[in-house]
PDB file of C-alpha atoms in Angstrom:
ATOM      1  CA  UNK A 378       0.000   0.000   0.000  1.00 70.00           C
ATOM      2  CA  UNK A 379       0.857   3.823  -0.435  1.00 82.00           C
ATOM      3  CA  UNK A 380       2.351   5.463   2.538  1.00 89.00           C
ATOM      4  CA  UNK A 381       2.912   9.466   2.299  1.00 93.00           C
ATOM      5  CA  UNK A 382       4.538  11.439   5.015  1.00 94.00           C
ATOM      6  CA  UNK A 383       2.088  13.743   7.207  1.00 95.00           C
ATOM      7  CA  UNK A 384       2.296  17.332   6.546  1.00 96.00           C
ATOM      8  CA  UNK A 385       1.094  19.985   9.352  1.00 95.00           C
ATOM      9  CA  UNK A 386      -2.498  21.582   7.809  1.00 94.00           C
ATOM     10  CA  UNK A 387      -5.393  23.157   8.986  1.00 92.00           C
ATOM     11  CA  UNK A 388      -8.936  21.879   9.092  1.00 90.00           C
ATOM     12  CA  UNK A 389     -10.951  23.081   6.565  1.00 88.00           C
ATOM     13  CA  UNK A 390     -14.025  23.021   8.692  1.00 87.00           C
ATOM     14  CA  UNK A 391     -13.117  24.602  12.073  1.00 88.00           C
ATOM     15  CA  UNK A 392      -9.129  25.706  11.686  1.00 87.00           C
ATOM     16  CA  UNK A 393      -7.612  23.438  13.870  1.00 89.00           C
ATOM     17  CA  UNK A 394      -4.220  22.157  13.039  1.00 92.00           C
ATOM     18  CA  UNK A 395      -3.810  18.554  11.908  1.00 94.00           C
ATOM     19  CA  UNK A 396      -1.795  15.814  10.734  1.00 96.00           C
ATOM     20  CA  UNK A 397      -3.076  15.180   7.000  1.00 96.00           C
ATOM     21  CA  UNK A 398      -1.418  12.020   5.844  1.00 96.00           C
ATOM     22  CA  UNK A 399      -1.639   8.936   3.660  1.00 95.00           C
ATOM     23  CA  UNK A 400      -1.332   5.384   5.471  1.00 92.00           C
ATOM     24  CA  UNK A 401      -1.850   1.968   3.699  1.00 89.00           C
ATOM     25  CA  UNK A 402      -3.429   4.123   0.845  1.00 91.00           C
ATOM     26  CA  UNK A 403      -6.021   5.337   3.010  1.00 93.00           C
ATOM     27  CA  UNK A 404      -6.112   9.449   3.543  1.00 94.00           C
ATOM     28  CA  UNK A 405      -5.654  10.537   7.655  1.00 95.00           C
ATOM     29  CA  UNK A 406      -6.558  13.264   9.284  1.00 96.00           C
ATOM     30  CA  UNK A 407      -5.627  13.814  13.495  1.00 97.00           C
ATOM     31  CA  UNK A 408      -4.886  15.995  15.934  1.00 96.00           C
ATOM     32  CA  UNK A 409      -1.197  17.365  16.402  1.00 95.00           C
ATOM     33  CA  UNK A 410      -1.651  16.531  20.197  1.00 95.00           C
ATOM     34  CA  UNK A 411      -0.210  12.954  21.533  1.00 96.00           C
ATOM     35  CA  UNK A 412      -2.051  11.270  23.357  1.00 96.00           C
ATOM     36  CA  UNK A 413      -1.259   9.362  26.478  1.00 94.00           C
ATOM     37  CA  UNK A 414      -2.633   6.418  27.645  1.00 93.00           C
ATOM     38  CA  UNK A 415      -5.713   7.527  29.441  1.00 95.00           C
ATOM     39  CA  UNK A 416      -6.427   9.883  25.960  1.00 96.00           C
ATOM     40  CA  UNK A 417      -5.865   7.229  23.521  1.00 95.00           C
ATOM     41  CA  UNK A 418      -8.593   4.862  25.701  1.00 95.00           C
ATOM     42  CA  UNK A 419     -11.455   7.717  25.063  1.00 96.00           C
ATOM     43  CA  UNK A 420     -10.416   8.751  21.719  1.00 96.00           C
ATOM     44  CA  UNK A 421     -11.103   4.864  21.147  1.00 95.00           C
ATOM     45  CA  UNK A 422     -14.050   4.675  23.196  1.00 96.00           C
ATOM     46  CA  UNK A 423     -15.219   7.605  21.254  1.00 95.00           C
ATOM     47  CA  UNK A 424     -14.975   5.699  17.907  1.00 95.00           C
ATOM     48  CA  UNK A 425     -12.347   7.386  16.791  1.00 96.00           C
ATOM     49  CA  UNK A 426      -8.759   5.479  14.680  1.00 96.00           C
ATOM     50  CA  UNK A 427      -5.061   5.799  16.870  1.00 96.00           C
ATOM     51  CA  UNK A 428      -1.752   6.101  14.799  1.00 96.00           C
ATOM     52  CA  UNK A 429       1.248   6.118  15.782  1.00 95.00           C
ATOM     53  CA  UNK A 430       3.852   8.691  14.749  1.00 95.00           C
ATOM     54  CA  UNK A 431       7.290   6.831  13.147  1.00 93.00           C
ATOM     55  CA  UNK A 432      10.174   8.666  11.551  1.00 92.00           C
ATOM     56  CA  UNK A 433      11.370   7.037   8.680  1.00 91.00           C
ATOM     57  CA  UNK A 434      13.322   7.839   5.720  1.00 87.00           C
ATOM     58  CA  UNK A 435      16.428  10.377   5.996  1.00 84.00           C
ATOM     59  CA  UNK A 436      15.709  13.169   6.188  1.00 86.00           C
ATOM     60  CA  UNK A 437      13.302  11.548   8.968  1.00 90.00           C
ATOM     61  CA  UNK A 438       9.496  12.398   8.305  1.00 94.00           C
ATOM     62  CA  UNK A 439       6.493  12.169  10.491  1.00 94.00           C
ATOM     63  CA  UNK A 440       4.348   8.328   8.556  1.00 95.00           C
ATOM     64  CA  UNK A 441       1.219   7.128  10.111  1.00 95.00           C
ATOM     65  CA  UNK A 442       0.509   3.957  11.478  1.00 94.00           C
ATOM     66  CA  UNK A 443      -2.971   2.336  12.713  1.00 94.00           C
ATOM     67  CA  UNK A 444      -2.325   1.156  15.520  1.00 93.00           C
ATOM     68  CA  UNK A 445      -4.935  -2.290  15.444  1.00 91.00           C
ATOM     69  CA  UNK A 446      -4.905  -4.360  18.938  1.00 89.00           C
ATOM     70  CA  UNK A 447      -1.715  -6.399  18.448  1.00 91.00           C
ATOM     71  CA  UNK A 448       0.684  -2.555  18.304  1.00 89.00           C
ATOM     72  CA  UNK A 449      -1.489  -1.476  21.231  1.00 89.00           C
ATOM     73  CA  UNK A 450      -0.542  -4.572  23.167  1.00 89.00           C
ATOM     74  CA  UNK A 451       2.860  -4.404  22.301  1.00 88.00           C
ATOM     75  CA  UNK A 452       3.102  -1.089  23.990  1.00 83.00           C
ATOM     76  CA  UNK A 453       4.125   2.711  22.737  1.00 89.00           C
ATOM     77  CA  UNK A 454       7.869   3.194  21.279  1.00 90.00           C
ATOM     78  CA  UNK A 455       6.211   6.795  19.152  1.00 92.00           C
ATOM     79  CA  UNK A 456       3.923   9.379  19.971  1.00 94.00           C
ATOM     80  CA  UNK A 457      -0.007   7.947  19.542  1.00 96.00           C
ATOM     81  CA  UNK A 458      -2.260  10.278  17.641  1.00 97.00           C
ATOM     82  CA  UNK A 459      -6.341  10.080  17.221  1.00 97.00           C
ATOM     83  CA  UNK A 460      -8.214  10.854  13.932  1.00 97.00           C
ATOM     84  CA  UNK A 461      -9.264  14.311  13.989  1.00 96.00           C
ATOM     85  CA  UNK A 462     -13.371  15.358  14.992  1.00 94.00           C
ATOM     86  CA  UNK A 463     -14.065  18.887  14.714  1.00 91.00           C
ATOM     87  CA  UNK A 464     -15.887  20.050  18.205  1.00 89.00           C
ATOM     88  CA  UNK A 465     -19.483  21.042  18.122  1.00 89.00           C
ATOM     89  CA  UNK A 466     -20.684  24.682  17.421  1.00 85.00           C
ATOM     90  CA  UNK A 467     -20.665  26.802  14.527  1.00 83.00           C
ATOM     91  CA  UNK A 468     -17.437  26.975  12.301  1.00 80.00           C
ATOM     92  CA  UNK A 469     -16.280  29.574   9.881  1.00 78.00           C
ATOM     93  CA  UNK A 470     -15.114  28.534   6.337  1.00 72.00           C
ATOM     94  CA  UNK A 471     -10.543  28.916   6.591  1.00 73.00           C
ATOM     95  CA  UNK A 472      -8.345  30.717   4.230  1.00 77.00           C
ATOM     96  CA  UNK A 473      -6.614  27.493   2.701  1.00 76.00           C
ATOM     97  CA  UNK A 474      -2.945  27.591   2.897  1.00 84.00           C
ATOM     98  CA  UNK A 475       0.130  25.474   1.647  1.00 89.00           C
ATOM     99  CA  UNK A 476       0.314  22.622   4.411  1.00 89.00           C
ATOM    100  CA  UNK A 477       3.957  22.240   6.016  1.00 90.00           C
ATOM    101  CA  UNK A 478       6.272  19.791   5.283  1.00 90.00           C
ATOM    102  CA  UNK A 479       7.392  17.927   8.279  1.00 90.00           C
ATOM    103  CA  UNK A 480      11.391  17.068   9.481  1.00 88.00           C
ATOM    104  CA  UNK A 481      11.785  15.460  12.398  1.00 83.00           C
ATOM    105  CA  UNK A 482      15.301  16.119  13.893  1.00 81.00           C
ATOM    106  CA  UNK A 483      17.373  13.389  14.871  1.00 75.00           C
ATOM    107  CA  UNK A 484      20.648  12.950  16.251  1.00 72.00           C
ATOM    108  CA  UNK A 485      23.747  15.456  16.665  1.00 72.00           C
ATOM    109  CA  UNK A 486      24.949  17.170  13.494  1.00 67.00           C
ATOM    110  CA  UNK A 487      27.239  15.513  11.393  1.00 67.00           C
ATOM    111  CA  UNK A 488      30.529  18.195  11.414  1.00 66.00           C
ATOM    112  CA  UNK A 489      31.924  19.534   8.056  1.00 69.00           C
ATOM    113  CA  UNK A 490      35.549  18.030   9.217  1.00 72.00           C
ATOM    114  CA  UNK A 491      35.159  14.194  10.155  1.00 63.00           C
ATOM    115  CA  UNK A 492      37.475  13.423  12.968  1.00 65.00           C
ATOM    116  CA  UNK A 493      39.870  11.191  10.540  1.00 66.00           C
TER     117      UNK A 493
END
């Protein structure tokens, strides 16, 4: 399946920021927020899809993964995210923007004079 790196957007509907992405060919939208464990019980109480947040590729970028019952069991080793719900009340149509690319920075700098 197609995986694309998230990019930082904002809802269309109510403005908030999210995580748009592509995981196993499937478009995702969540919140920016981890959750922890406590969150990620009601977010799937609520009904709503957990990923989890793994850096691949170099430079490292943010990719998606659903987190079914076996990665939940096997415990958390990236940040957990929920699909995103926009809260009740009235929302204004947003200016659409360019989303943001996402880096995630990793390890010391590698110095313009190796040590050899």
């Amino acid at each position: 399946m197609i995986d694309i790196p998230a990019v930082l957007d904002r809802c269309r509907t109510c403005g908030a920021q999210i995580l748009d992405a592509t995981s196993d060919g499937v478009r995702v939208r969540t919140d920016v927020a981890p959750l922890d464990l406590k969150e990620e019980l009601a977010a799937i109480l609520d009904g709503r899809l957990t990923f989890d947040v793994q850096p691949l590729g170099l430079p490292k970028k943010p990719f998606l993964h659903h987190r079914c019952s076996f990665r939940i069991q096997a415990g958390r080793k990236w940040s957990v995210v929920a699909t995103h719900r926009c809260p009740p009340g009235p929302h204004f149509p947003q200016v659409r923007q360019k989303p943001i690319a996402l880096i995630i920075p990793s390890g010391a700098p590698i110095p313009d004079q190796p040590p050899f």
